[in-house]
């Protein structure tokens, strides 16, 4: 069953010279539990689409439908951005627990859930550190598990490993794959790297667009090893 149904999604921004089309007539279905990667050159509209999926931006034309499951109270989405969107004044564990607090989960259960997630990515002993005391790779692990701890219907990621050095990126790719295999979360993942898309995705969407031209969209289905 599709978890995400996006139909003819178009985004225009007003500018002084008229308007610019950031995304033109893009349609995509994502099945429940599927890991879809979107690759394309800078400026083709990937981030714009993700922000619309996340409800952070209005859709100019078309529709996006994220279909909730049977379990009530789950947030529709959680987003992981390239920049570590974690709170510098909160400890690692409080960062991970933050989304749960917004959902009214008890303090005790929040800490338990957050600790379990920290354990899964080898960060348990850094629970009481502050973000400035840990590495970039660790900070991005915190961003990712904070999103997952919310148990969202869909996980949206915009170049989550883009700011990391090559070595750390490889480690995090492995970790993401392992976590995805355990959780089977529905994922939409934006990256500049075709290598990364092919490594992580069940399906890769190649977006190609020239200013003022229509989007060309190619899809590749990948067998998982
Ligand atoms: P990508 O993520 O593929 O690099 P974006 O979605 O960031 O592409 O941007 C698509 C196009 O829309 C680009 O030409 C970009 O400059 C433009 N754009 C994005 N956000 C805005 C905005 N807030 N105002 C005006 N133009 C924007
Ligand atoms: P990305 O790393 O995804 O390529 P961008 O650099 O395209 O991100 O965009 C960063 C922010 O700047 C976004 O919030 C986007 O909406 C805004 N933005 C991008 N292009 C423009 C533009 N041409 N005019 C105004 N805002 C823009």
Short mmCIF file of C-alpha atoms and ligand atoms in Angstrom, two decimals:
data_model
loop_
_atom_site.label_atom_id
_atom_site.label_comp_id
_atom_site.label_asym_id
_atom_site.label_seq_id
_atom_site.Cartn_x
_atom_site.Cartn_y
_atom_site.Cartn_z
CA UNK A 1 0.00 0.00 0.00
CA UNK A 2 1.41 3.44 -0.78
CA UNK A 3 2.39 5.45 2.26
CA UNK A 4 3.04 8.60 0.28
CA UNK A 5 1.08 9.65 -2.78
CA UNK A 6 2.35 12.81 -4.46
CA UNK A 7 0.52 13.93 -7.58
CA UNK A 8 1.55 16.63 -10.04
CA UNK A 9 3.36 18.54 -7.33
CA UNK A 10 4.42 21.96 -8.49
CA UNK A 11 6.07 24.79 -6.62
CA UNK A 12 6.52 28.33 -7.80
CA UNK A 13 8.15 31.12 -5.88
CA UNK A 14 7.34 34.73 -6.61
CA UNK A 15 10.38 36.79 -7.55
CA UNK A 16 10.94 40.38 -8.59
CA UNK A 17 11.10 39.28 -12.22
CA UNK A 18 7.88 37.24 -12.11
CA UNK A 19 8.07 33.77 -10.65
CA UNK A 20 10.37 30.80 -10.65
CA UNK A 21 9.28 27.20 -10.90
CA UNK A 22 11.23 25.24 -8.30
CA UNK A 23 9.44 21.98 -9.07
CA UNK A 24 7.26 21.22 -12.07
CA UNK A 25 4.63 18.49 -12.13
CA UNK A 26 6.38 15.86 -10.03
CA UNK A 27 4.52 12.69 -9.07
CA UNK A 28 5.75 9.92 -6.81
CA UNK A 29 4.28 7.01 -4.87
CA UNK A 30 6.27 5.55 -2.01
CA UNK A 31 5.23 2.15 -0.67
CA UNK A 32 5.13 1.47 3.05
CA UNK A 33 8.58 0.39 4.19
CA UNK A 34 10.30 1.53 1.02
CA UNK A 35 13.58 3.47 1.01
CA UNK A 36 13.44 5.90 -1.91
CA UNK A 37 16.41 8.04 -2.84
CA UNK A 38 16.08 11.18 -4.93
CA UNK A 39 19.18 12.28 -6.80
CA UNK A 40 19.64 15.26 -9.07
CA UNK A 41 21.72 18.33 -9.76
CA UNK A 42 21.64 21.31 -7.45
CA UNK A 43 18.57 23.46 -8.01
CA UNK A 44 16.33 20.79 -9.57
CA UNK A 45 13.86 20.99 -6.69
CA UNK A 46 14.75 18.11 -4.37
CA UNK A 47 14.78 20.11 -1.15
CA UNK A 48 11.66 21.97 -2.15
CA UNK A 49 9.84 18.65 -2.63
CA UNK A 50 11.08 17.34 0.72
CA UNK A 51 9.97 20.51 2.51
CA UNK A 52 6.52 20.12 0.97
CA UNK A 53 6.43 16.46 2.07
CA UNK A 54 7.31 17.67 5.55
CA UNK A 55 4.56 20.27 5.48
CA UNK A 56 7.12 23.03 5.92
CA UNK A 57 6.16 24.65 2.65
CA UNK A 58 2.88 25.21 0.76
CA UNK A 59 2.23 23.30 -2.43
CA UNK A 60 1.45 25.63 -5.36
CA UNK A 61 -0.32 22.95 -7.39
CA UNK A 62 -0.93 19.22 -6.98
CA UNK A 63 -1.39 17.10 -3.87
CA UNK A 64 0.63 15.22 -1.29
CA UNK A 65 -1.03 12.58 0.82
CA UNK A 66 0.78 10.80 3.63
CA UNK A 67 -1.39 7.91 4.74
CA UNK A 68 -1.27 7.20 8.42
CA UNK A 69 -1.25 3.60 9.65
CA UNK A 70 -3.58 2.00 12.13
CA UNK A 71 -1.55 3.09 15.12
CA UNK A 72 -2.89 6.41 16.39
CA UNK A 73 -0.76 9.23 17.74
CA UNK A 74 2.23 8.68 15.45
CA UNK A 75 3.63 11.87 13.95
CA UNK A 76 3.34 11.95 10.17
CA UNK A 77 6.96 12.80 9.54
CA UNK A 78 10.34 13.57 11.03
CA UNK A 79 13.00 15.39 9.05
CA UNK A 80 16.79 15.10 9.19
CA UNK A 81 18.68 17.95 7.53
CA UNK A 82 22.29 18.27 6.48
CA UNK A 83 23.03 20.69 9.31
CA UNK A 84 22.78 19.09 12.72
CA UNK A 85 19.47 20.47 13.90
CA UNK A 86 20.13 19.55 17.50
CA UNK A 87 19.90 21.87 20.49
CA UNK A 88 23.36 22.93 21.70
CA UNK A 89 22.06 23.61 25.21
CA UNK A 90 20.55 20.16 25.66
CA UNK A 91 22.49 16.99 26.40
CA UNK A 92 22.64 14.21 23.83
CA UNK A 93 19.97 12.17 25.60
CA UNK A 94 17.66 15.15 26.05
CA UNK A 95 18.03 15.92 22.35
CA UNK A 96 16.99 12.38 21.45
CA UNK A 97 14.06 12.51 23.88
CA UNK A 98 12.89 15.93 22.72
CA UNK A 99 10.28 14.82 20.17
CA UNK A 100 8.77 12.41 22.65
CA UNK A 101 8.32 15.23 25.13
CA UNK A 102 6.27 17.08 22.50
CA UNK A 103 4.02 14.01 22.32
CA UNK A 104 3.41 13.89 26.05
CA UNK A 105 5.38 10.71 26.78
CA UNK A 106 6.34 10.46 30.47
CA UNK A 107 9.84 11.56 31.52
CA UNK A 108 10.76 8.06 32.57
CA UNK A 109 9.65 6.44 29.32
CA UNK A 110 11.34 9.20 27.30
CA UNK A 111 14.69 8.50 28.89
CA UNK A 112 14.28 4.78 28.45
CA UNK A 113 13.43 5.10 24.76
CA UNK A 114 16.20 7.62 24.15
CA UNK A 115 18.74 5.45 25.94
CA UNK A 116 17.75 2.41 23.87
CA UNK A 117 18.29 4.42 20.67
CA UNK A 118 21.65 5.71 21.90
CA UNK A 119 22.64 2.12 22.62
CA UNK A 120 21.75 1.06 19.09
CA UNK A 121 24.20 3.53 17.55
CA UNK A 122 26.95 3.14 20.14
CA UNK A 123 26.39 6.48 21.83
CA UNK A 124 25.19 5.31 25.24
CA UNK A 125 28.29 6.56 27.02
CA UNK A 126 27.83 10.02 25.49
CA UNK A 127 24.28 10.42 26.80
CA UNK A 128 25.15 13.27 29.15
CA UNK A 129 27.56 15.09 26.81
CA UNK A 130 26.61 18.33 25.11
CA UNK A 131 26.67 18.54 21.30
CA UNK A 132 29.87 20.65 21.22
CA UNK A 133 31.68 17.82 23.03
CA UNK A 134 31.02 15.20 20.33
CA UNK A 135 32.11 14.81 16.69
CA UNK A 136 30.17 15.74 13.58
CA UNK A 137 29.39 12.10 12.85
CA UNK A 138 28.03 11.61 16.35
CA UNK A 139 25.92 14.76 16.08
CA UNK A 140 24.35 13.48 12.89
CA UNK A 141 23.69 10.11 14.54
CA UNK A 142 21.88 12.04 17.27
CA UNK A 143 19.78 13.87 14.63
CA UNK A 144 18.87 10.59 12.98
CA UNK A 145 17.90 8.70 16.12
CA UNK A 146 16.02 11.71 17.43
CA UNK A 147 13.89 11.53 14.28
CA UNK A 148 13.44 7.76 14.63
CA UNK A 149 12.64 7.92 18.33
CA UNK A 150 9.45 9.76 17.38
CA UNK A 151 8.39 6.72 15.36
CA UNK A 152 7.09 8.86 12.49
CA UNK A 153 4.99 7.48 9.64
CA UNK A 154 7.75 8.58 7.24
CA UNK A 155 11.36 9.61 7.72
CA UNK A 156 12.51 12.44 5.44
CA UNK A 157 16.21 13.10 4.99
CA UNK A 158 17.84 15.94 3.07
CA UNK A 159 21.54 15.24 2.47
CA UNK A 160 21.92 13.94 6.03
CA UNK A 161 25.52 12.86 5.44
CA UNK A 162 26.46 15.74 3.16
CA UNK A 163 28.50 17.65 5.70
CA UNK A 164 30.56 14.69 6.89
CA UNK A 165 34.03 13.62 5.76
CA UNK A 166 34.21 10.63 3.42
CA UNK A 167 35.24 8.12 6.08
CA UNK A 168 32.54 9.11 8.55
CA UNK A 169 30.00 9.09 5.73
CA UNK A 170 30.75 5.43 4.95
CA UNK A 171 30.30 4.47 8.61
CA UNK A 172 27.00 6.32 8.82
CA UNK A 173 25.77 4.79 5.56
CA UNK A 174 26.32 1.34 7.06
CA UNK A 175 24.58 2.37 10.23
CA UNK A 176 21.62 3.85 8.37
CA UNK A 177 21.24 0.64 6.39
CA UNK A 178 21.37 -1.48 9.51
CA UNK A 179 18.80 0.66 11.29
CA UNK A 180 16.57 0.69 8.24
CA UNK A 181 16.71 -3.09 8.03
CA UNK A 182 15.59 -3.27 11.65
CA UNK A 183 12.85 -0.66 11.46
CA UNK A 184 11.67 -0.87 7.81
CA UNK A 185 10.67 2.74 8.08
CA UNK A 186 9.32 4.46 4.98
CA UNK A 187 12.17 6.76 3.91
CA UNK A 188 12.57 9.54 1.37
CA UNK A 189 16.25 10.40 1.13
CA UNK A 190 17.81 13.24 -0.84
CA UNK A 191 21.42 13.09 -1.89
CA UNK A 192 23.79 14.51 -4.48
CA UNK A 193 25.60 11.19 -4.60
CA UNK A 194 24.42 8.51 -6.99
CA UNK A 195 26.74 6.05 -5.23
CA UNK A 196 25.02 6.73 -1.95
CA UNK A 197 21.56 6.47 -3.52
CA UNK A 198 22.35 3.12 -5.09
CA UNK A 199 23.85 1.83 -1.84
CA UNK A 200 20.92 2.84 0.35
CA UNK A 201 17.81 2.84 -1.79
CA UNK A 202 15.25 0.30 -2.90
CA UNK A 203 14.50 2.74 -5.66
CA UNK A 204 16.36 5.71 -7.03
CA UNK A 205 14.59 8.65 -8.63
CA UNK A 206 16.82 10.72 -10.88
CA UNK A 207 15.53 14.26 -11.26
CA UNK A 208 16.89 16.37 -14.03
CA UNK A 209 15.70 19.86 -14.85
CA UNK A 210 16.91 22.93 -16.64
CA UNK A 211 15.54 26.31 -15.64
CA UNK A 212 12.28 26.88 -17.44
CA UNK A 213 12.14 23.31 -18.69
CA UNK A 214 10.08 20.41 -17.53
CA UNK A 215 11.40 17.83 -15.13
CA UNK A 216 12.76 14.63 -16.55
CA UNK A 217 12.34 11.77 -14.10
CA UNK A 218 14.01 8.38 -14.32
CA UNK A 219 13.38 5.52 -11.94
CA UNK A 220 15.68 2.66 -11.11
CA UNK A 221 14.55 -0.31 -9.05
CA UNK A 222 17.37 -1.96 -7.15
CA UNK A 223 17.53 -5.49 -5.86
CA UNK A 224 18.69 -5.44 -2.27
CA UNK A 225 21.77 -7.60 -1.71
P1 LIG B 1 17.80 21.26 -4.81
O1 LIG B 1 17.42 20.82 -3.44
O2 LIG B 1 17.54 20.22 -5.85
O3 LIG B 1 19.19 21.81 -4.88
P2 LIG B 1 15.93 23.38 -4.32
O4 LIG B 1 14.65 22.68 -4.05
O5 LIG B 1 16.71 23.89 -3.16
O6 LIG B 1 16.82 22.45 -5.24
O7 LIG B 1 15.65 24.58 -5.28
C1 LIG B 1 14.94 24.46 -6.53
C2 LIG B 1 14.87 25.83 -7.18
O8 LIG B 1 14.01 26.67 -6.44
C3 LIG B 1 16.21 26.55 -7.24
O9 LIG B 1 16.26 27.29 -8.44
C4 LIG B 1 16.16 27.45 -6.03
O10 LIG B 1 16.98 28.58 -6.20
C5 LIG B 1 14.69 27.82 -5.99
N1 LIG B 1 14.24 28.13 -4.61
C6 LIG B 1 14.26 27.28 -3.55
N2 LIG B 1 13.76 27.88 -2.47
C7 LIG B 1 13.40 29.13 -2.86
C8 LIG B 1 12.81 30.23 -2.20
N3 LIG B 1 12.50 30.19 -0.89
N4 LIG B 1 12.58 31.36 -2.92
C9 LIG B 1 12.89 31.40 -4.22
N5 LIG B 1 13.43 30.41 -4.90
C10 LIG B 1 13.69 29.28 -4.24
P1 LIG B 2 20.16 22.91 -0.51
O1 LIG B 2 21.30 22.66 0.42
O2 LIG B 2 19.05 21.96 -0.34
O3 LIG B 2 20.56 23.08 -1.95
P2 LIG B 2 19.55 25.68 -0.75
O4 LIG B 2 20.89 26.29 -0.59
O5 LIG B 2 18.97 25.49 -2.12
O6 LIG B 2 19.56 24.29 0.00
O7 LIG B 2 18.49 26.46 0.09
C1 LIG B 2 18.70 26.83 1.43
C2 LIG B 2 17.56 27.75 1.84
O8 LIG B 2 17.56 28.92 1.01
C3 LIG B 2 16.20 27.12 1.70
O9 LIG B 2 15.40 27.48 2.83
C4 LIG B 2 15.61 27.70 0.44
O10 LIG B 2 14.20 27.85 0.54
C5 LIG B 2 16.29 29.05 0.35
N1 LIG B 2 16.55 29.40 -1.04
C6 LIG B 2 17.14 28.63 -1.98
N2 LIG B 2 17.19 29.25 -3.15
C7 LIG B 2 16.63 30.48 -2.95
C8 LIG B 2 16.38 31.60 -3.79
N3 LIG B 2 16.72 31.60 -5.09
N4 LIG B 2 15.79 32.67 -3.24
C9 LIG B 2 15.43 32.66 -1.96
N5 LIG B 2 15.64 31.64 -1.12
C10 LIG B 2 16.22 30.56 -1.60
#
